[in-house]
Amino acid sequence: MRGLLARRSLARLPLHASVGLIVVFMYVPMVMLVLFSFNGSKLLLFPLADLSWKWYAVLFADHELQRSIWNSVIVIVAVVPMTLAVGVPLAFALDRYRIPGAAFIEQLTLVPLIVPGLITGLAILIVVKRMGIPLSLWTVVLGHSVGWLPVVVSQVHARLRRFDRRLEEASLDLGANPWQTFRRVTYPSIRNAILGSSLLVMTLSLNEVAITFFLTGKDNTMPMHIWSMLRHGITPEINAIASLSILISAAAVVIALRALRSNEE
Amino acid sequence: MDAVVSLAGVTKAFGRIRAVAGVTLSIAEGEFVTLLGPSGCGKTTTLRLISGFETADAGDIFIAGRRVNDVPPYRRDVNTVFQSYALFPHLSVAENVGYGLSVKGVARAAIRGKVAEFLARVGLTDKAKAMPRQLSGGQMQRVALARALINEPKVLLLDEPLSALDAKLRQSMQIELKHMQRNLGIAFIYVTHDQEEAMVLSDRIAVMNEGRIVQLGTPEDIFERPGDVFVAAFVGDNNFVPGTVARIDGSTVEIVDFGGTVWKAPLTRPVAVGRPVVLALRPQAISLDAGSDSNGRGHRVAATFRETIYVGTTVRITVALPGGHLVEVQGAPAGFRIDYRALRPGDPVAVGYPTEAALVFDRP
Amino acid sequence: MTRRADTSVVLRRWRGPVLVFGPPFLFVLAFLVYPYLTVFENSFYRVADYVVVRDFNFDNFERAIGGELYRRVLYVSARIGVIVTLITLPLAYLLAYYAAFVARRWRHLLYFLVVTPLWTSFLLRVYVWKLILGRTGLVNNVLTSTGAVDEPLSFLIYNQFSVCLTLVYILLPFFFLPIYTSLEKIDPAYLEASADLGAPPLRTLIRVIVPLSMPGVITGAIFTFCLSFGDFVAPALVGGPGGLMVSNVIISQFGAAFDWPFGSALAVLVLIIVLAVIALGSLAEKKSAGAVA
């Protein structure tokens, strides 16, 4: 028996090794970014010449970057409620009413998720130009709201499908009116889906470039600012930004996974 | 009118299917009425029409004398115990029970007192802080009951509330329900497909089939004087022997079945000679004699033994009539006059029954 | 006697829902459906003196498909999409299989490790390959400083190879997620049943696990293809002239070239290819579902 087990785990060695290699492939670049953000010299070489915080100092002195971060925050603060205001009622309508072509409408709202973001962006650009609206942060907000609508609709709709409608009947039966029923029974069970998808929309929006590309005016979002920095060549300051961004994202993932996992229960 | 709930010609269709087809029913204060029928007979839809989750296509529904056809569920003085309880998973037991009072804006202190009272009533005082998923089936059942009753409804609707429980627990819950209903004096409308449960609990039973009430009466009425073959078949076990009326002799009817066997039954409804009928005979009403024995009472017919099934408290014996039709005989193991264990398939036996135990229906 | 289905009741019943659900539907109509349709409409116009002229013609499509240059860009983009999908598939499958059936208590950690990059900046994850593969990047620095090569290697970056490598790196989590979701749903009882029927592990994998995970594989493949086919960041940062893709051409039409109608026509072609791939995918999914059932 032991021999058999040993042979089995031996046979699995290539499996373990290849999975290990893939994870290394995924993480070596990230680790590198973080290490080089502390690199004193401009030369990319190990061992690091001298450790320093100087790129972080540069980062914190970069007013343009700070403004772009602030712009990104504005976009997120507007996009999350927008997608919720549109996506949640849409998910409800798709779940509750026998709308002719409901499946088609749902597929339609999912389109921006699959179509290259660039095309979604230019489609909205044409419409916005046609209406004579100047490009600004608000056109970016519009683009992101359309682009991330599918996230909210699919998450909330998935939760609603698993929701036991008899709980609503029980609530009405006990004398709660429809609004009380929504607030006290329905909302608590979709709360985590809303929370999880909000967080998802937040990080997606924070990192978005494709949709934003055509819709941004003179106020740049953070990724668009980084984009323009990258066009000017490599500066180690970007490594510092990247490291911070990895840190923030990892924290967001932990929170979002928690919320979505309890959503599945 | 002292009916708590009354339905007059209520009809409800889903697409082309008529789920409820003209139901008229009146329930008195403090009465326990059961809607009994197979699945799809319209009993649950009838209940949902009363609670307000469905709106009637035609007919009127009254609760305490008020026409409620257009009143939404949350403004009706009825409460429901749902089939799978529908306890709110995110609220504790106490919050579940207090829900109805809380949405009506009753003060917290008052709610707390009443919740404690009703939890004590269902014996769950120590579970007040528990969440529904931590409860057993029987406990969830009690919470659902307390949650509905705390609102002091004019009538309590129960939709197969015991169907998820195992047999033992179901029996004890039946008794508990009955006691609670008597103590509170609230009318109960109870939906079930379990005829035994209906018998145990109800003051009156409405047997439903295909959207209609086919018979309404006390458990004794339904069991002993079923109105048609459907009720006779659905409530309790029955043997059905199809045949033709051969002779009418005073108060007795003689029926000849397809195998030529002659049966006797009391004349309870007008029939004519030559009419196709079905004779119904409960297995418990039949006795079994050896084929040669001839001193049994009542009417006797000849048959052959087929098989015995021993079920503990009773023994079920199947015999075949000359025409091949099978008849089941049921009795306590000690109650048989012959040693059924000695019977071998093919042995001649005699089936005897008191004439008044047989019922005659038109053949559908 | 009391049949009530008159219009006032219907109106009263539907007024609430229309007020609540109407605006979201209008939003979808105005900012999702209408814009995509506008791209379609625009693709039939032409530009004269930097002004869009609205006369209906097929010239843009003739130019896009007929011209060697643009046909080649479309072909290269699609080929990169296919190559990236084919390379990512085994990697993602291996990871998902490992996470679902082998990792056990490491399962959540592995899932976390694979999914986290999805949430970090797309841009920065492309940029890091510039740091690794560039002329003064990590690989070349190491190679020249150790004396392995005299001159920095130039074939590492600014070609289709570097674009593919970068896209594989970026899209691996996208491919992993749907496969993992479908593998996770497989009832272990099936695997036990298969083993019980005497199937060796590899056979169980091929006959049971792979067919049951096909929907996830197809979804992942669609995502991976569409996202790599339509990407513009990787070709712009690590692609160079040889690694130019269709999205970069579209950008130039909306930017420097200022030919929106032609850019729209290219976008329509991209949309058609993407939708065709999705249609093919759902067809294959139905087929595999039918084969399983």
mmCIF file with all atom_site columns, N, CA and C in Angstrom, chain A residues 169, chain B residues 7 9-15 17-21 44-61 67-74 76, chain C residues 2-5 9-10 12-14:
data_model
loop_
_atom_site.group_PDB
_atom_site.id
_atom_site.type_symbol
_atom_site.label_atom_id
_atom_site.label_alt_id
_atom_site.label_comp_id
_atom_site.label_asym_id
_atom_site.label_entity_id
_atom_site.label_seq_id
_atom_site.pdbx_PDB_ins_code
_atom_site.Cartn_x
_atom_site.Cartn_y
_atom_site.Cartn_z
_atom_site.occupancy
_atom_site.B_iso_or_equiv
_atom_site.pdbx_formal_charge
_atom_site.auth_seq_id
_atom_site.auth_comp_id
_atom_site.auth_asym_id
_atom_site.auth_atom_id
_atom_site.pdbx_PDB_model_num
ATOM 1   N N  . GLU A 1 169 ? -43.097 35.915 -0.295  1.00 0.00 ? 169 GLU A N  1
ATOM 2   C CA . GLU A 1 169 ? -44.512 35.636 -0.034  1.00 0.00 ? 169 GLU A CA 1
ATOM 3   C C  . GLU A 1 169 ? -44.769 35.566 1.467   1.00 0.00 ? 169 GLU A C  1
ATOM 4   N N  . LEU B 2 7   ? -65.955 31.221 0.114   1.00 0.00 ? 7   LEU B N  1
ATOM 5   C CA . LEU B 2 7   ? -65.651 31.322 -1.303  1.00 0.00 ? 7   LEU B CA 1
ATOM 6   C C  . LEU B 2 7   ? -66.950 31.057 -2.046  1.00 0.00 ? 7   LEU B C  1
ATOM 7   N N  . GLY B 2 9   ? -68.182 30.415 -5.878  1.00 0.00 ? 9   GLY B N  1
ATOM 8   C CA . GLY B 2 9   ? -67.942 30.215 -7.314  1.00 0.00 ? 9   GLY B CA 1
ATOM 9   C C  . GLY B 2 9   ? -66.580 30.687 -7.784  1.00 0.00 ? 9   GLY B C  1
ATOM 10  N N  . VAL B 2 10  ? -65.550 30.441 -6.968  1.00 0.00 ? 10  VAL B N  1
ATOM 11  C CA . VAL B 2 10  ? -64.221 30.969 -7.294  1.00 0.00 ? 10  VAL B CA 1
ATOM 12  C C  . VAL B 2 10  ? -63.545 30.126 -8.384  1.00 0.00 ? 10  VAL B C  1
ATOM 13  N N  . THR B 2 11  ? -63.012 30.823 -9.371  1.00 0.00 ? 11  THR B N  1
ATOM 14  C CA . THR B 2 11  ? -62.369 30.159 -10.503 1.00 0.00 ? 11  THR B CA 1
ATOM 15  C C  . THR B 2 11  ? -61.010 30.794 -10.749 1.00 0.00 ? 11  THR B C  1
ATOM 16  N N  . LYS B 2 12  ? -60.029 29.958 -11.064 1.00 0.00 ? 12  LYS B N  1
ATOM 17  C CA . LYS B 2 12  ? -58.708 30.483 -11.407 1.00 0.00 ? 12  LYS B CA 1
ATOM 18  C C  . LYS B 2 12  ? -58.081 29.574 -12.470 1.00 0.00 ? 12  LYS B C  1
ATOM 19  N N  . ALA B 2 13  ? -57.655 30.191 -13.563 1.00 0.00 ? 13  ALA B N  1
ATOM 20  C CA . ALA B 2 13  ? -57.017 29.419 -14.626 1.00 0.00 ? 13  ALA B CA 1
ATOM 21  C C  . ALA B 2 13  ? -55.589 29.906 -14.823 1.00 0.00 ? 13  ALA B C  1
ATOM 22  N N  . PHE B 2 14  ? -54.689 28.978 -15.131 1.00 0.00 ? 14  PHE B N  1
ATOM 23  C CA . PHE B 2 14  ? -53.327 29.328 -15.535 1.00 0.00 ? 14  PHE B CA 1
ATOM 24  C C  . PHE B 2 14  ? -53.210 28.948 -17.006 1.00 0.00 ? 14  PHE B C  1
ATOM 25  N N  . GLY B 2 15  ? -53.230 29.948 -17.847 1.00 0.00 ? 15  GLY B N  1
ATOM 26  C CA . GLY B 2 15  ? -53.246 29.642 -19.274 1.00 0.00 ? 15  GLY B CA 1
ATOM 27  C C  . GLY B 2 15  ? -54.527 28.890 -19.587 1.00 0.00 ? 15  GLY B C  1
ATOM 28  N N  . ILE B 2 17  ? -55.163 25.891 -18.357 1.00 0.00 ? 17  ILE B N  1
ATOM 29  C CA . ILE B 2 17  ? -55.474 24.929 -17.297 1.00 0.00 ? 17  ILE B CA 1
ATOM 30  C C  . ILE B 2 17  ? -56.326 25.592 -16.226 1.00 0.00 ? 17  ILE B C  1
ATOM 31  N N  . ARG B 2 18  ? -57.490 25.019 -15.967 1.00 0.00 ? 18  ARG B N  1
ATOM 32  C CA . ARG B 2 18  ? -58.343 25.561 -14.912 1.00 0.00 ? 18  ARG B CA 1
ATOM 33  C C  . ARG B 2 18  ? -57.950 24.907 -13.605 1.00 0.00 ? 18  ARG B C  1
ATOM 34  N N  . ALA B 2 19  ? -57.179 25.632 -12.793 1.00 0.00 ? 19  ALA B N  1
ATOM 35  C CA . ALA B 2 19  ? -56.672 25.068 -11.547 1.00 0.00 ? 19  ALA B CA 1
ATOM 36  C C  . ALA B 2 19  ? -57.791 24.991 -10.517 1.00 0.00 ? 19  ALA B C  1
ATOM 37  N N  . VAL B 2 20  ? -58.621 26.018 -10.466 1.00 0.00 ? 20  VAL B N  1
ATOM 38  C CA . VAL B 2 20  ? -59.759 26.032 -9.555  1.00 0.00 ? 20  VAL B CA 1
ATOM 39  C C  . VAL B 2 20  ? -60.995 26.344 -10.397 1.00 0.00 ? 20  VAL B C  1
ATOM 40  N N  . ALA B 2 21  ? -61.975 25.456 -10.345 1.00 0.00 ? 21  ALA B N  1
ATOM 41  C CA . ALA B 2 21  ? -63.112 25.588 -11.262 1.00 0.00 ? 21  ALA B CA 1
ATOM 42  C C  . ALA B 2 21  ? -64.412 25.685 -10.487 1.00 0.00 ? 21  ALA B C  1
ATOM 43  N N  . THR B 2 44  ? -53.869 23.760 -3.339  1.00 0.00 ? 44  THR B N  1
ATOM 44  C CA . THR B 2 44  ? -52.920 24.809 -2.984  1.00 0.00 ? 44  THR B CA 1
ATOM 45  C C  . THR B 2 44  ? -53.309 26.137 -3.632  1.00 0.00 ? 44  THR B C  1
ATOM 46  N N  . THR B 2 45  ? -53.799 26.079 -4.870  1.00 0.00 ? 45  THR B N  1
ATOM 47  C CA . THR B 2 45  ? -54.247 27.316 -5.530  1.00 0.00 ? 45  THR B CA 1
ATOM 48  C C  . THR B 2 45  ? -55.407 27.939 -4.757  1.00 0.00 ? 45  THR B C  1
ATOM 49  N N  . THR B 2 46  ? -56.320 27.095 -4.264  1.00 0.00 ? 46  THR B N  1
ATOM 50  C CA . THR B 2 46  ? -57.425 27.609 -3.467  1.00 0.00 ? 46  THR B CA 1
ATOM 51  C C  . THR B 2 46  ? -56.892 28.354 -2.246  1.00 0.00 ? 46  THR B C  1
ATOM 52  N N  . LEU B 2 47  ? -55.877 27.758 -1.608  1.00 0.00 ? 47  LEU B N  1
ATOM 53  C CA . LEU B 2 47  ? -55.277 28.382 -0.431  1.00 0.00 ? 47  LEU B CA 1
ATOM 54  C C  . LEU B 2 47  ? -54.637 29.727 -0.797  1.00 0.00 ? 47  LEU B C  1
ATOM 55  N N  . ARG B 2 48  ? -53.953 29.736 -1.941  1.00 0.00 ? 48  ARG B N  1
ATOM 56  C CA . ARG B 2 48  ? -53.272 30.962 -2.372  1.00 0.00 ? 48  ARG B CA 1
ATOM 57  C C  . ARG B 2 48  ? -54.264 32.044 -2.784  1.00 0.00 ? 48  ARG B C  1
ATOM 58  N N  . LEU B 2 49  ? -55.447 31.628 -3.211  1.00 0.00 ? 49  LEU B N  1
ATOM 59  C CA . LEU B 2 49  ? -56.498 32.610 -3.503  1.00 0.00 ? 49  LEU B CA 1
ATOM 60  C C  . LEU B 2 49  ? -56.985 33.255 -2.218  1.00 0.00 ? 49  LEU B C  1
ATOM 61  N N  . ILE B 2 50  ? -57.055 32.461 -1.153  1.00 0.00 ? 50  ILE B N  1
ATOM 62  C CA . ILE B 2 50  ? -57.499 33.004 0.132   1.00 0.00 ? 50  ILE B CA 1
ATOM 63  C C  . ILE B 2 50  ? -56.423 33.912 0.723   1.00 0.00 ? 50  ILE B C  1
ATOM 64  N N  . SER B 2 51  ? -55.127 33.496 0.606   1.00 0.00 ? 51  SER B N  1
ATOM 65  C CA . SER B 2 51  ? -54.068 34.322 1.187   1.00 0.00 ? 51  SER B CA 1
ATOM 66  C C  . SER B 2 51  ? -53.778 35.543 0.328   1.00 0.00 ? 51  SER B C  1
ATOM 67  N N  . GLY B 2 52  ? -54.177 35.510 -0.954  1.00 0.00 ? 52  GLY B N  1
ATOM 68  C CA . GLY B 2 52  ? -54.027 36.688 -1.793  1.00 0.00 ? 52  GLY B CA 1
ATOM 69  C C  . GLY B 2 52  ? -52.863 36.624 -2.762  1.00 0.00 ? 52  GLY B C  1
ATOM 70  N N  . PHE B 2 53  ? -52.190 35.477 -2.854  1.00 0.00 ? 53  PHE B N  1
ATOM 71  C CA . PHE B 2 53  ? -51.069 35.372 -3.781  1.00 0.00 ? 53  PHE B CA 1
ATOM 72  C C  . PHE B 2 53  ? -51.530 35.091 -5.202  1.00 0.00 ? 53  PHE B C  1
ATOM 73  N N  . GLU B 2 54  ? -52.794 34.689 -5.338  1.00 0.00 ? 54  GLU B N  1
ATOM 74  C CA . GLU B 2 54  ? -53.384 34.587 -6.675  1.00 0.00 ? 54  GLU B CA 1
ATOM 75  C C  . GLU B 2 54  ? -54.669 35.407 -6.641  1.00 0.00 ? 54  GLU B C  1
ATOM 76  N N  . THR B 2 55  ? -55.027 35.971 -7.817  1.00 0.00 ? 55  THR B N  1
ATOM 77  C CA . THR B 2 55  ? -56.300 36.679 -7.876  1.00 0.00 ? 55  THR B CA 1
ATOM 78  C C  . THR B 2 55  ? -57.277 35.841 -8.681  1.00 0.00 ? 55  THR B C  1
ATOM 79  N N  . ALA B 2 56  ? -58.505 35.793 -8.184  1.00 0.00 ? 56  ALA B N  1
ATOM 80  C CA . ALA B 2 56  ? -59.519 34.960 -8.821  1.00 0.00 ? 56  ALA B CA 1
ATOM 81  C C  . ALA B 2 56  ? -59.922 35.544 -10.164 1.00 0.00 ? 56  ALA B C  1
ATOM 82  N N  . ASP B 2 57  ? -60.141 34.653 -11.136 1.00 0.00 ? 57  ASP B N  1
ATOM 83  C CA . ASP B 2 57  ? -60.667 35.106 -12.433 1.00 0.00 ? 57  ASP B CA 1
ATOM 84  C C  . ASP B 2 57  ? -62.152 35.434 -12.295 1.00 0.00 ? 57  ASP B C  1
ATOM 85  N N  . ALA B 2 58  ? -62.834 34.651 -11.482 1.00 0.00 ? 58  ALA B N  1
ATOM 86  C CA . ALA B 2 58  ? -64.263 34.874 -11.271 1.00 0.00 ? 58  ALA B CA 1
ATOM 87  C C  . ALA B 2 58  ? -64.628 34.392 -9.884  1.00 0.00 ? 58  ALA B C  1
ATOM 88  N N  . GLY B 2 59  ? -65.765 34.874 -9.372  1.00 0.00 ? 59  GLY B N  1
ATOM 89  C CA . GLY B 2 59  ? -66.205 34.465 -8.052  1.00 0.00 ? 59  GLY B CA 1
ATOM 90  C C  . GLY B 2 59  ? -65.760 35.446 -6.993  1.00 0.00 ? 59  GLY B C  1
ATOM 91  N N  . ASP B 2 60  ? -66.212 35.245 -5.766  1.00 0.00 ? 60  ASP B N  1
ATOM 92  C CA . ASP B 2 60  ? -65.908 36.172 -4.691  1.00 0.00 ? 60  ASP B CA 1
ATOM 93  C C  . ASP B 2 60  ? -65.283 35.448 -3.511  1.00 0.00 ? 60  ASP B C  1
ATOM 94  N N  . ILE B 2 61  ? -64.384 36.151 -2.862  1.00 0.00 ? 61  ILE B N  1
ATOM 95  C CA . ILE B 2 61  ? -63.756 35.615 -1.662  1.00 0.00 ? 61  ILE B CA 1
ATOM 96  C C  . ILE B 2 61  ? -64.031 36.591 -0.523  1.00 0.00 ? 61  ILE B C  1
ATOM 97  N N  . ARG B 2 67  ? -65.322 41.504 1.344   1.00 0.00 ? 67  ARG B N  1
ATOM 98  C CA . ARG B 2 67  ? -64.888 40.955 0.065   1.00 0.00 ? 67  ARG B CA 1
ATOM 99  C C  . ARG B 2 67  ? -63.428 41.350 -0.158  1.00 0.00 ? 67  ARG B C  1
ATOM 100 N N  . VAL B 2 68  ? -62.565 40.378 -0.381  1.00 0.00 ? 68  VAL B N  1
ATOM 101 C CA . VAL B 2 68  ? -61.133 40.672 -0.418  1.00 0.00 ? 68  VAL B CA 1
ATOM 102 C C  . VAL B 2 68  ? -60.487 40.411 -1.779  1.00 0.00 ? 68  VAL B C  1
ATOM 103 N N  . ASN B 2 69  ? -61.279 40.205 -2.801  1.00 0.00 ? 69  ASN B N  1
ATOM 104 C CA . ASN B 2 69  ? -60.713 39.879 -4.116  1.00 0.00 ? 69  ASN B CA 1
ATOM 105 C C  . ASN B 2 69  ? -59.565 40.801 -4.530  1.00 0.00 ? 69  ASN B C  1
ATOM 106 N N  . ASP B 2 70  ? -59.714 42.099 -4.240  1.00 0.00 ? 70  ASP B N  1
ATOM 107 C CA . ASP B 2 70  ? -58.706 43.049 -4.684  1.00 0.00 ? 70  ASP B CA 1
ATOM 108 C C  . ASP B 2 70  ? -57.766 43.496 -3.568  1.00 0.00 ? 70  ASP B C  1
ATOM 109 N N  . VAL B 2 71  ? -57.847 42.830 -2.423  1.00 0.00 ? 71  VAL B N  1
ATOM 110 C CA . VAL B 2 71  ? -56.997 43.216 -1.295  1.00 0.00 ? 71  VAL B CA 1
ATOM 111 C C  . VAL B 2 71  ? -55.679 42.447 -1.394  1.00 0.00 ? 71  VAL B C  1
ATOM 112 N N  . PRO B 2 72  ? -54.530 43.164 -1.355  1.00 0.00 ? 72  PRO B N  1
ATOM 113 C CA . PRO B 2 72  ? -53.248 42.457 -1.436  1.00 0.00 ? 72  PRO B CA 1
ATOM 114 C C  . PRO B 2 72  ? -53.005 41.610 -0.186  1.00 0.00 ? 72  PRO B C  1
ATOM 115 N N  . PRO B 2 73  ? -52.112 40.619 -0.300  1.00 0.00 ? 73  PRO B N  1
ATOM 116 C CA . PRO B 2 73  ? -51.892 39.675 0.807   1.00 0.00 ? 73  PRO B CA 1
ATOM 117 C C  . PRO B 2 73  ? -51.579 40.358 2.135   1.00 0.00 ? 73  PRO B C  1
ATOM 118 N N  . TYR B 2 74  ? -50.799 41.477 2.053   1.00 0.00 ? 74  TYR B N  1
ATOM 119 C CA . TYR B 2 74  ? -50.350 42.072 3.315   1.00 0.00 ? 74  TYR B CA 1
ATOM 120 C C  . TYR B 2 74  ? -51.445 42.861 4.014   1.00 0.00 ? 74  TYR B C  1
ATOM 121 N N  . ARG B 2 76  ? -54.557 41.367 4.288   1.00 0.00 ? 76  ARG B N  1
ATOM 122 C CA . ARG B 2 76  ? -55.577 40.370 4.612   1.00 0.00 ? 76  ARG B CA 1
ATOM 123 C C  . ARG B 2 76  ? -55.310 39.800 6.000   1.00 0.00 ? 76  ARG B C  1
ATOM 124 N N  . THR C 3 2   ? -68.112 38.309 -12.169 1.00 0.00 ? 2   THR C N  1
ATOM 125 C CA . THR C 3 2   ? -67.243 39.460 -11.951 1.00 0.00 ? 2   THR C CA 1
ATOM 126 C C  . THR C 3 2   ? -65.913 39.241 -12.656 1.00 0.00 ? 2   THR C C  1
ATOM 127 N N  . ARG C 3 3   ? -65.886 39.467 -13.935 1.00 0.00 ? 3   ARG C N  1
ATOM 128 C CA . ARG C 3 3   ? -64.644 39.330 -14.687 1.00 0.00 ? 3   ARG C CA 1
ATOM 129 C C  . ARG C 3 3   ? -63.984 40.694 -14.751 1.00 0.00 ? 3   ARG C C  1
ATOM 130 N N  . ARG C 3 4   ? -62.843 40.817 -14.081 1.00 0.00 ? 4   ARG C N  1
ATOM 131 C CA . ARG C 3 4   ? -62.190 42.118 -14.057 1.00 0.00 ? 4   ARG C CA 1
ATOM 132 C C  . ARG C 3 4   ? -60.836 42.028 -14.714 1.00 0.00 ? 4   ARG C C  1
ATOM 133 N N  . ALA C 3 5   ? -60.763 42.460 -15.930 1.00 0.00 ? 5   ALA C N  1
ATOM 134 C CA . ALA C 3 5   ? -59.473 42.499 -16.610 1.00 0.00 ? 5   ALA C CA 1
ATOM 135 C C  . ALA C 3 5   ? -59.416 43.760 -17.423 1.00 0.00 ? 5   ALA C C  1
ATOM 136 N N  . VAL C 3 9   ? -57.090 48.385 -14.449 1.00 0.00 ? 9   VAL C N  1
ATOM 137 C CA . VAL C 3 9   ? -56.393 47.481 -13.533 1.00 0.00 ? 9   VAL C CA 1
ATOM 138 C C  . VAL C 3 9   ? -55.026 47.143 -14.092 1.00 0.00 ? 9   VAL C C  1
ATOM 139 N N  . VAL C 3 10  ? -54.981 46.865 -15.394 1.00 0.00 ? 10  VAL C N  1
ATOM 140 C CA . VAL C 3 10  ? -53.708 46.539 -16.037 1.00 0.00 ? 10  VAL C CA 1
ATOM 141 C C  . VAL C 3 10  ? -52.741 47.698 -15.884 1.00 0.00 ? 10  VAL C C  1
ATOM 142 N N  . ARG C 3 12  ? -52.761 50.067 -13.608 1.00 0.00 ? 12  ARG C N  1
ATOM 143 C CA . ARG C 3 12  ? -52.356 50.220 -12.222 1.00 0.00 ? 12  ARG C CA 1
ATOM 144 C C  . ARG C 3 12  ? -51.297 49.174 -11.868 1.00 0.00 ? 12  ARG C C  1
ATOM 145 N N  . ARG C 3 13  ? -51.466 47.980 -12.409 1.00 0.00 ? 13  ARG C N  1
ATOM 146 C CA . ARG C 3 13  ? -50.539 46.912 -12.090 1.00 0.00 ? 13  ARG C CA 1
ATOM 147 C C  . ARG C 3 13  ? -49.161 47.164 -12.666 1.00 0.00 ? 13  ARG C C  1
ATOM 148 N N  . TRP C 3 14  ? -49.120 47.798 -13.833 1.00 0.00 ? 14  TRP C N  1
ATOM 149 C CA . TRP C 3 14  ? -47.831 47.923 -14.504 1.00 0.00 ? 14  TRP C CA 1
ATOM 150 C C  . TRP C 3 14  ? -47.152 49.266 -14.316 1.00 0.00 ? 14  TRP C C  1
#
